[in-house]
Short mmCIF file of C-alpha atoms in Angstrom, two decimals:
data_model
loop_
_atom_site.label_atom_id
_atom_site.label_comp_id
_atom_site.label_asym_id
_atom_site.label_seq_id
_atom_site.Cartn_x
_atom_site.Cartn_y
_atom_site.Cartn_z
CA MET P 1 14.42 13.07 -15.70
CA GLU P 2 17.44 14.24 -17.70
CA LYS P 3 18.94 17.40 -14.93
CA VAL P 4 19.85 20.77 -16.04
CA LYS P 5 23.87 20.68 -15.45
CA ILE P 6 25.09 23.93 -13.23
CA ILE P 7 28.12 25.42 -12.83
CA ILE P 8 28.62 28.41 -10.77
CA ALA P 9 31.08 30.74 -10.84
CA GLY P 10 31.66 32.59 -7.25
CA PRO P 11 30.40 30.16 -4.81
CA ARG P 12 31.76 30.96 -1.46
CA GLY P 13 30.13 34.00 -1.12
CA ARG P 14 27.41 34.30 0.54
CA MET P 15 25.46 34.35 -3.01
CA GLY P 16 26.88 31.64 -4.07
CA ARG P 17 26.57 29.65 -0.97
CA GLU P 18 22.56 29.51 -1.39
CA ALA P 19 22.70 29.25 -4.75
CA VAL P 20 25.08 26.04 -4.22
CA GLN P 21 21.77 24.78 -1.42
CA LEU P 22 19.21 25.11 -3.56
CA ILE P 23 20.51 22.97 -6.61
CA ASN P 24 21.26 20.69 -3.72
CA ASN P 25 17.08 20.84 -2.74
CA VAL P 26 16.00 20.72 -6.48
CA GLU P 27 15.37 17.66 -7.92
CA LYS P 28 15.89 18.58 -11.54
CA PHE P 29 18.67 20.73 -10.83
CA GLU P 30 22.47 18.96 -10.85
CA LEU P 31 25.93 20.95 -10.16
CA VAL P 32 28.51 19.99 -11.96
CA ALA P 33 31.38 22.27 -10.77
CA VAL P 34 32.48 25.55 -9.91
CA VAL P 35 34.76 28.60 -10.36
CA ASP P 36 36.67 30.04 -7.91
CA ARG P 37 39.98 32.62 -7.92
CA LYS P 38 41.46 29.99 -5.34
CA HIS P 39 41.41 26.18 -4.42
CA GLY P 40 41.43 24.73 -7.83
CA GLY P 41 42.40 21.00 -8.07
CA LEU P 42 40.14 20.73 -4.78
CA LYS P 43 36.79 19.51 -4.47
CA LEU P 44 33.61 21.69 -3.38
CA SER P 45 33.61 19.02 -0.15
CA ASP P 46 37.56 20.43 0.72
CA LEU P 47 36.30 23.61 1.51
CA GLU P 48 34.96 24.72 4.99
CA GLY P 49 31.00 24.27 4.77
CA PHE P 50 30.55 22.57 1.78
CA PRO P 51 30.19 18.83 3.07
CA SER P 52 29.74 15.74 1.02
CA ILE P 53 29.21 18.31 -1.98
CA ASP P 54 31.92 16.72 -4.07
CA VAL P 55 32.50 18.75 -7.07
CA PRO P 56 35.88 19.91 -8.79
CA VAL P 57 36.86 23.42 -8.43
CA TYR P 58 38.01 25.38 -10.95
CA THR P 59 40.55 28.33 -11.76
CA ASP P 60 40.45 28.11 -15.08
CA PHE P 61 37.77 29.26 -16.53
CA GLU P 62 37.47 28.12 -20.05
CA LEU P 63 39.23 24.43 -18.51
CA CYS P 64 35.74 24.11 -16.44
CA LEU P 65 34.09 25.02 -19.38
CA GLN P 66 35.38 22.20 -21.45
CA GLU P 67 35.33 18.90 -18.48
CA ALA P 68 32.36 19.88 -17.05
CA LYS P 69 29.94 19.99 -20.13
CA ALA P 70 26.84 22.32 -18.43
CA ASP P 71 24.03 23.39 -19.83
CA VAL P 72 24.09 26.89 -17.92
CA LEU P 73 26.39 29.27 -15.77
CA ILE P 74 25.17 31.08 -12.57
CA GLU P 75 27.44 34.27 -12.12
CA LEU P 76 27.88 35.14 -8.65
CA THR P 77 30.91 37.14 -9.04
CA THR P 78 32.43 40.70 -9.65
CA PRO P 79 31.59 42.79 -12.50
CA GLU P 80 34.66 42.53 -14.78
CA VAL P 81 34.73 38.58 -13.72
CA GLY P 82 31.44 39.03 -14.73
CA MET P 83 31.02 40.07 -17.94
CA TYR P 84 33.91 37.82 -18.84
CA HIS P 85 32.38 34.71 -17.53
CA ALA P 86 28.83 35.76 -19.55
CA LYS P 87 30.57 36.09 -23.07
CA THR P 88 33.06 33.09 -22.37
CA ALA P 89 30.48 30.87 -21.55
CA LEU P 90 28.21 31.64 -24.16
CA ASN P 91 31.04 30.98 -26.76
CA TYR P 92 30.72 27.34 -24.95
CA ASN P 93 26.57 27.72 -25.75
CA VAL P 94 26.55 27.36 -21.95
CA ARG P 95 23.57 29.52 -21.62
CA PRO P 96 24.59 32.40 -18.16
CA VAL P 97 21.95 33.35 -15.33
CA VAL P 98 23.89 36.40 -13.97
CA GLY P 99 23.38 38.17 -10.77
CA THR P 100 26.34 40.49 -11.09
CA THR P 101 25.69 44.15 -11.04
CA GLY P 102 27.45 46.70 -12.74
CA PHE P 103 27.92 45.80 -15.83
CA THR P 104 27.14 49.12 -18.12
CA LYS P 105 25.11 49.67 -21.22
CA THR P 106 27.99 48.49 -23.64
CA ASP P 107 28.38 45.44 -21.58
CA LEU P 108 24.13 44.48 -21.32
CA GLU P 109 24.40 45.28 -25.53
CA GLU P 110 27.66 42.98 -26.77
CA LEU P 111 25.83 40.09 -24.15
CA GLU P 112 22.79 40.70 -26.21
CA SER P 113 24.03 40.57 -29.81
CA LEU P 114 26.50 37.47 -28.72
CA CYS P 115 22.96 35.89 -27.49
CA GLU P 116 21.55 36.75 -31.58
CA GLU P 117 24.51 35.11 -33.33
CA LYS P 118 25.31 31.77 -30.71
CA GLU P 119 20.75 31.84 -30.76
CA LEU P 120 21.06 31.14 -26.47
CA GLY P 121 19.28 32.49 -23.95
CA CYS P 122 21.16 35.04 -21.39
CA ILE P 123 19.15 36.10 -18.20
CA ILE P 124 21.02 39.29 -16.69
CA ALA P 125 19.23 40.12 -12.98
CA PRO P 126 19.59 43.26 -10.58
CA ASN P 127 18.28 41.56 -8.22
CA PHE P 128 16.58 37.78 -8.16
CA ALA P 129 14.05 38.54 -5.32
CA ILE P 130 10.19 38.35 -6.48
CA GLY P 131 9.40 41.12 -4.30
CA ALA P 132 12.00 43.54 -5.15
CA VAL P 133 11.44 42.84 -9.42
CA LEU P 134 7.82 43.76 -8.12
CA MET P 135 8.50 46.75 -6.12
CA MET P 136 10.63 47.69 -9.41
CA LYS P 137 7.39 46.81 -11.40
CA PHE P 138 4.90 48.93 -9.06
CA SER P 139 7.59 52.17 -8.92
CA GLN P 140 7.00 51.69 -13.08
CA MET P 141 2.79 51.69 -12.13
CA ALA P 142 2.79 54.75 -10.12
CA ALA P 143 5.89 57.05 -12.17
CA LYS P 144 3.06 57.35 -15.20
CA TYR P 145 0.99 59.44 -12.24
CA PHE P 146 3.57 61.23 -10.22
CA ASN P 147 6.28 62.71 -12.11
CA ASP P 148 8.61 63.46 -8.99
CA VAL P 149 10.57 60.19 -7.81
CA GLU P 150 13.73 59.81 -5.61
CA ILE P 151 15.37 56.19 -4.96
CA ILE P 152 17.12 55.28 -2.43
CA GLU P 153 18.63 52.42 -1.86
CA MET P 154 20.42 50.23 1.36
CA HIS P 155 22.90 47.99 1.40
CA HIS P 156 25.54 46.18 3.08
CA ASN P 157 29.13 48.10 3.50
CA GLN P 158 31.19 45.19 0.85
CA LYS P 159 28.36 45.81 -1.95
CA LEU P 160 31.47 47.10 -4.75
CA ASP P 161 28.99 49.34 -7.10
CA ALA P 162 26.83 52.19 -6.36
CA PRO P 163 24.19 53.01 -7.60
CA SER P 164 22.92 49.63 -7.16
CA GLY P 165 22.03 47.45 -10.09
CA THR P 166 18.43 47.45 -8.67
CA ALA P 167 18.59 51.28 -8.64
CA VAL P 168 19.11 51.60 -11.74
CA LYS P 169 16.82 49.10 -13.15
CA THR P 170 14.03 50.67 -11.22
CA ALA P 171 15.06 54.32 -13.04
CA ASP P 172 15.63 52.58 -16.59
CA MET P 173 12.20 51.01 -16.03
CA ILE P 174 10.21 54.54 -14.82
CA SER P 175 11.78 56.52 -17.14
CA GLU P 176 10.21 54.86 -19.81
CA VAL P 177 6.66 56.10 -18.42
CA ARG P 178 8.12 59.37 -17.24
CA GLU P 179 9.14 61.86 -18.73
CA ALA P 180 12.60 63.73 -18.28
CA LYS P 181 12.20 66.41 -15.91
CA LYS P 182 14.49 68.43 -13.48
CA GLN P 183 13.40 68.26 -9.40
CA GLY P 184 13.68 70.10 -6.43
CA HIS P 185 14.06 74.19 -6.40
CA PRO P 186 15.90 75.52 -10.11
CA ASN P 187 17.72 77.21 -7.76
CA GLU P 188 18.51 74.45 -5.46
CA LYS P 189 22.60 74.50 -4.53
CA GLU P 190 24.54 71.30 -2.56
CA THR P 191 26.19 72.93 -0.29
CA MET P 192 27.97 69.60 0.43
CA PRO P 193 29.28 68.03 -2.92
CA GLY P 194 26.52 65.19 -3.47
CA ALA P 195 24.15 65.20 -0.83
CA ARG P 196 21.09 65.13 -3.73
CA GLY P 197 22.61 61.96 -5.05
CA ALA P 198 22.91 60.35 -8.15
CA GLU P 199 20.89 61.74 -11.10
CA PHE P 200 19.49 59.82 -14.43
CA GLU P 201 16.65 62.29 -16.17
CA GLY P 202 16.13 64.02 -12.47
CA ILE P 203 15.42 60.81 -10.59
CA ARG P 204 17.73 60.99 -7.64
CA ILE P 205 19.16 57.91 -6.44
CA HIS P 206 20.86 57.68 -3.27
CA SER P 207 23.15 54.44 -1.26
CA VAL P 208 23.06 53.55 1.72
CA ARG P 209 26.44 51.34 2.90
CA LEU P 210 26.63 50.27 6.45
CA PRO P 211 26.84 47.12 7.82
CA GLY P 212 23.89 44.95 8.76
CA LEU P 213 21.52 45.63 5.69
CA VAL P 214 21.36 42.56 3.35
CA ALA P 215 19.28 44.62 0.16
CA HIS P 216 16.35 46.91 0.73
CA GLN P 217 15.59 49.46 -2.24
CA GLN P 218 12.50 52.20 -1.23
CA VAL P 219 11.16 54.28 -3.60
CA MET P 220 9.37 57.46 -3.06
CA PHE P 221 7.04 59.33 -5.01
CA GLY P 222 5.33 62.96 -4.21
CA ALA P 223 2.92 64.85 -5.71
CA GLU P 224 0.56 68.08 -3.99
CA GLY P 225 -0.72 67.12 -0.61
CA GLN P 226 0.50 63.48 -0.98
CA THR P 227 3.83 61.22 -0.80
CA LEU P 228 3.77 57.59 -2.20
CA LEU P 229 6.31 54.76 -0.79
CA VAL P 230 6.99 51.46 -2.11
CA ARG P 231 9.94 49.57 0.07
CA HIS P 232 10.93 46.27 -0.28
CA ASP P 233 13.54 44.06 1.95
CA SER P 234 15.46 40.90 1.65
CA TYR P 235 16.67 40.35 5.06
CA HIS P 236 18.51 36.96 4.14
CA ARG P 237 20.06 36.04 0.45
CA GLY P 238 17.56 33.09 0.47
CA SER P 239 15.25 35.08 -0.76
CA PHE P 240 16.64 35.54 -3.16
CA MET P 241 16.54 31.89 -4.58
CA SER P 242 12.87 31.84 -5.76
CA GLY P 243 14.15 34.49 -8.62
CA VAL P 244 17.62 32.42 -9.28
CA LYS P 245 15.04 29.63 -9.70
CA VAL P 246 12.84 30.37 -11.77
CA ALA P 247 16.32 32.20 -13.80
CA VAL P 248 17.34 28.74 -14.55
CA GLU P 249 14.19 27.05 -15.67
CA THR P 250 13.53 29.97 -18.22
CA VAL P 251 17.18 30.23 -19.89
CA MET P 252 16.17 26.92 -20.81
CA LYS P 253 13.63 26.99 -22.75
CA ILE P 254 15.04 31.11 -24.57
CA ASP P 255 17.10 31.23 -27.65
CA ARG P 256 17.24 35.65 -26.24
CA PHE P 257 18.80 38.09 -23.53
CA VAL P 258 16.86 39.22 -21.38
CA TYR P 259 17.68 41.86 -18.79
CA GLY P 260 15.46 42.39 -15.41
CA LEU P 261 13.51 39.30 -13.98
CA GLU P 262 10.76 41.06 -14.52
CA ASN P 263 10.77 40.08 -17.89
CA ILE P 264 10.32 36.50 -17.97
CA LEU P 265 7.54 36.60 -14.61
CA GLU P 266 3.66 35.95 -16.11
#
């Protein structure tokens, strides 16, 4: 059986560490290199927490792509670096699986265009947890019947982007089946700026950042005499790995750009 050769960008992060273990535990996957902002020239096994994982660490991403001869890049860094990594990987015929959030609409369009040009697969997943993907799909279903909706996303206090990619994707999916609508009292006034959260086609999005949280989101719907709450909680980053595995397997079989794990789940 020929293994899928994988590079991880961001191996020392919390998600990156889980991804390293995932690849180690899946027989058909092989970790061939990692990309880190420091520690270039070392082996991953030289770093704390990676015993016996004897793959090279690169700081120069292009050199990594030239030498590692990988099939897939798992990108788990920051939006700015992640965009560069995804574009460069495609130019080297390496298929990106991206868990980094915070990409702009222009970024996504640029990656989609590059995928078409290169005839390669690329998967951008705002959330790799299968339960979170179902939460988004259920919310989209509910939005056909409930026009008033607010999204509250809650993450750890080290998260850089707000709102989260999951919240943005959820709002985008809801907007596909819901007409834009201004919610609340027509004359409401924020006595403290930002109290009503961000607004996307009338949908209010609220971001919470606290230590102790991992990744949580609830979508609240309201109608006359009733409310509906759709909620998902990730208590450990291991919850994302089933989706990473599916994404790596799928990206090897497709030649197109995919935004959102819900588009590859049957």
